[in-house]
C-alpha positions as a Markdown table, in Angstrom:
| # | Residue | x | y | z |
|---|---|---|---|---|
| 1 | Met | 0.8 | 0.3 | 0.3 |
| 2 | Ala | 1.3 | 3.1 | -0.8 |
| 3 | Gln | 0.2 | 6.0 | 1.7 |
| 4 | Phe | -0.5 | 9.7 | 1.9 |
| 5 | Lys | 0.2 | 12.5 | 3.8 |
| 6 | Ser | -1.3 | 15.7 | 3.5 |
| 7 | Lys | 0.6 | 19.1 | 6.0 |
| 8 | His | -0.9 | 20.2 | 8.5 |
| 9 | Gly | -2.8 | 23.2 | 8.5 |
| 10 | Ile | -4.9 | 25.4 | 11.1 |
| 11 | Val | -8.7 | 26.0 | 10.6 |
| 12 | Ser | -10.4 | 28.5 | 12.1 |
| 13 | Arg | -12.9 | 27.0 | 14.0 |
| 14 | Ser | -13.8 | 24.8 | 16.3 |
| 15 | Pro | -12.8 | 19.6 | 16.0 |
| 16 | Gln | -16.6 | 20.1 | 16.4 |
| 17 | Glu | -17.8 | 22.3 | 14.1 |
| 18 | Leu | -15.4 | 20.4 | 12.1 |
| 19 | Tyr | -15.8 | 17.2 | 12.6 |
| 20 | Met | -19.8 | 18.0 | 12.1 |
| 21 | Ser | -19.1 | 19.1 | 8.3 |
| 22 | Phe | -17.5 | 15.8 | 7.1 |
| 23 | Val | -19.3 | 13.7 | 9.4 |
| 24 | Asp | -22.6 | 14.0 | 6.5 |
| 25 | Met | -21.5 | 13.1 | 2.5 |
| 26 | Arg | -24.6 | 15.1 | 2.1 |
| 27 | Asn | -22.9 | 18.1 | 3.2 |
| 28 | Phe | -19.2 | 17.1 | 0.2 |
| 29 | Thr | -22.3 | 17.7 | -3.1 |
| 30 | Ala | -23.8 | 21.3 | -2.1 |
| 31 | Met | -19.9 | 22.4 | -2.1 |
| 32 | Leu | -19.3 | 20.8 | -5.5 |
| 33 | Pro | -20.2 | 24.1 | -8.6 |
| 34 | Glu | -23.4 | 23.2 | -10.2 |
| 35 | Asp | -22.0 | 21.5 | -13.5 |
| 36 | Lys | -20.7 | 19.1 | -11.4 |
| 37 | Lys | -23.5 | 18.2 | -8.9 |
| 38 | Ser | -24.6 | 15.8 | -11.8 |
| 39 | Met | -21.8 | 14.1 | -11.3 |
| 40 | Val | -22.3 | 13.0 | -7.7 |
| 41 | Ser | -24.1 | 11.9 | -5.6 |
| 42 | Ala | -24.8 | 11.4 | -1.5 |
| 43 | Asp | -26.1 | 9.5 | 1.4 |
| 44 | Tyr | -24.9 | 10.3 | 5.2 |
| 45 | Asp | -22.3 | 6.7 | 5.0 |
| 46 | Thr | -21.6 | 7.1 | 1.1 |
| 47 | Leu | -20.4 | 8.9 | -2.5 |
| 48 | Thr | -20.2 | 8.1 | -5.2 |
| 49 | Ala | -18.5 | 10.3 | -8.2 |
| 50 | Asn | -19.4 | 8.9 | -12.1 |
| 51 | Ile | -16.0 | 10.7 | -13.9 |
| 52 | Gln | -14.6 | 10.1 | -16.7 |
| 53 | Asn | -16.9 | 7.3 | -17.5 |
| 54 | Phe | -15.5 | 5.1 | -14.1 |
| 55 | Arg | -17.5 | 5.5 | -11.3 |
| 56 | Ile | -16.1 | 6.1 | -7.9 |
| 57 | Ala | -18.1 | 5.4 | -4.1 |
| 58 | Val | -17.0 | 5.7 | -0.7 |
| 59 | Arg | -18.2 | 4.7 | 2.9 |
| 60 | Val | -17.7 | 6.2 | 6.1 |
| 61 | Ser | -15.6 | 3.4 | 7.4 |
| 62 | Gly | -15.0 | 4.9 | 10.8 |
| 63 | Arg | -16.7 | 7.8 | 13.5 |
| 64 | Val | -14.6 | 9.1 | 16.4 |
| 65 | Pro | -16.8 | 12.1 | 17.4 |
| 66 | Tyr | -14.6 | 15.1 | 17.2 |
| 67 | Ser | -11.0 | 13.4 | 15.6 |
| 68 | Leu | -11.3 | 11.5 | 13.0 |
| 69 | Ile | -13.6 | 10.1 | 9.4 |
| 70 | Gln | -12.6 | 6.9 | 8.0 |
| 71 | Leu | -13.6 | 6.8 | 4.8 |
| 72 | Gln | -12.8 | 3.4 | 2.3 |
| 73 | Asp | -13.9 | 2.7 | -1.3 |
| 74 | Ala | -17.4 | 1.1 | -1.7 |
| 75 | Asp | -16.3 | 0.8 | -5.8 |
| 76 | Ala | -13.4 | 1.9 | -7.0 |
| 77 | Pro | -10.5 | 0.7 | -10.1 |
| 78 | Phe | -8.6 | 0.2 | -6.4 |
| 79 | His | -8.4 | -0.1 | -2.8 |
| 80 | Phe | -7.7 | 3.0 | -1.2 |
| 81 | Gly | -8.7 | 4.8 | 2.2 |
| 82 | Val | -7.8 | 8.1 | 4.0 |
| 83 | Ser | -8.3 | 9.0 | 7.2 |
| 84 | Ile | -9.4 | 12.8 | 8.0 |
| 85 | His | -8.4 | 14.3 | 10.8 |
| 86 | Phe | -9.6 | 17.2 | 13.6 |
| 87 | Asp | -7.1 | 17.2 | 16.5 |
| 88 | Glu | -7.1 | 19.9 | 19.1 |
| 89 | Thr | -4.8 | 22.8 | 19.2 |
| 90 | Ser | -3.6 | 25.2 | 22.4 |
| 91 | Glu | -5.9 | 27.6 | 21.0 |
| 92 | Pro | -9.8 | 27.1 | 21.6 |
| 93 | Gly | -11.9 | 27.7 | 18.5 |
| 94 | Lys | -9.1 | 26.0 | 16.6 |
| 95 | Thr | -9.0 | 22.9 | 14.9 |
| 96 | Asp | -5.3 | 21.0 | 13.7 |
| 97 | Phe | -6.8 | 19.8 | 10.2 |
| 98 | Ser | -4.5 | 16.7 | 8.1 |
| 99 | Ile | -5.2 | 13.7 | 5.7 |
| 100 | Glu | -3.5 | 11.2 | 5.1 |
| 101 | Ala | -4.4 | 8.4 | 2.6 |
| 102 | Glu | -3.1 | 4.9 | 1.5 |
| 103 | Ala | -3.7 | 3.4 | -2.2 |
| 104 | Glu | -3.3 | -0.6 | -3.5 |
| 105 | Leu | -0.9 | 1.1 | -6.4 |
| 106 | Asn | 1.6 | -1.0 | -8.8 |
| 107 | Val | 5.1 | 0.7 | -9.8 |
| 108 | Met | 4.6 | 3.1 | -12.4 |
| 109 | Met | 0.7 | 5.0 | -11.0 |
| 110 | Lys | 2.5 | 5.3 | -7.9 |
| 111 | Met | 5.6 | 7.5 | -10.1 |
| 112 | Met | 3.2 | 9.1 | -12.1 |
| 113 | Leu | 0.7 | 9.4 | -9.2 |
| 114 | Gly | 2.0 | 10.4 | -6.1 |
| 115 | Ser | 3.1 | 13.4 | -6.1 |
| 116 | Arg | -0.2 | 14.3 | -7.3 |
| 117 | Ile | -2.7 | 12.5 | -4.9 |
| 118 | Glu | 0.0 | 14.7 | -1.5 |
| 119 | Glu | -0.4 | 17.9 | -4.0 |
| 120 | Ala | -4.7 | 17.5 | -3.8 |
| 121 | Leu | -4.5 | 16.6 | -0.2 |
| 122 | Asn | -2.3 | 19.8 | 0.8 |
| 123 | Lys | -4.5 | 22.1 | -1.5 |
| 124 | Ile | -7.8 | 20.2 | 0.7 |
| 125 | Val | -5.8 | 22.0 | 3.7 |
| 126 | Asp | -5.0 | 25.1 | 2.8 |
| 127 | Gly | -8.5 | 25.0 | 1.2 |
| 128 | Leu | -9.8 | 24.6 | 3.8 |
| 129 | Val | -7.8 | 27.1 | 6.5 |
| 130 | Asp | -8.4 | 30.2 | 3.3 |
| 131 | Val | -12.4 | 29.6 | 3.4 |
| 132 | Ser | -12.1 | 29.4 | 7.3 |
| 133 | Glu | -10.1 | 33.2 | 7.7 |
| 134 | Gly | -13.1 | 34.5 | 5.8 |
| 135 | Arg | -10.4 | 33.8 | 1.8 |
| 136 | Met | -12.1 | 32.7 | -1.2 |
| 137 | Pro | -9.4 | 30.0 | -3.1 |
| 138 | Ala | -8.1 | 29.7 | -6.0 |
| 139 | Gly | -10.4 | 27.8 | -8.2 |
| 140 | Met | -12.7 | 28.2 | -6.0 |
| 141 | Pro | -16.4 | 28.5 | -7.6 |
| 142 | Ser | -17.4 | 32.0 | -6.2 |
| 143 | Ser | -21.0 | 31.0 | -5.1 |
| 144 | Leu | -19.8 | 29.4 | -1.5 |
């Protein structure tokens, strides 16, 4: 299994508040641009996307209130898992946010995708930090 880790970011929301926004997979569909919403469906535990003739589904495999949400593939071309961490900081109302992922990738796929996966995880962290500070991340739809 290939392992990937994001950087850590300090989000200006409490772990409880941030966790609650991630705990229900339906919340992710509300953040999508209008032209992408038809490609994604979700219920409380599962999110399914159809992208370039590939169906990828993830389901919540574990929840530790206010500190961890674990996701696993439910229907994907390869096996993967994601752990989303919401750690308390010494500063009230802030969260140390990070993401870890693991994926069954062959050597060629790991070489091609490895740095892109970590870059994507870091962009998610940066985007969440920016939104929590009232800044609009680059590439984010202005309707959010």
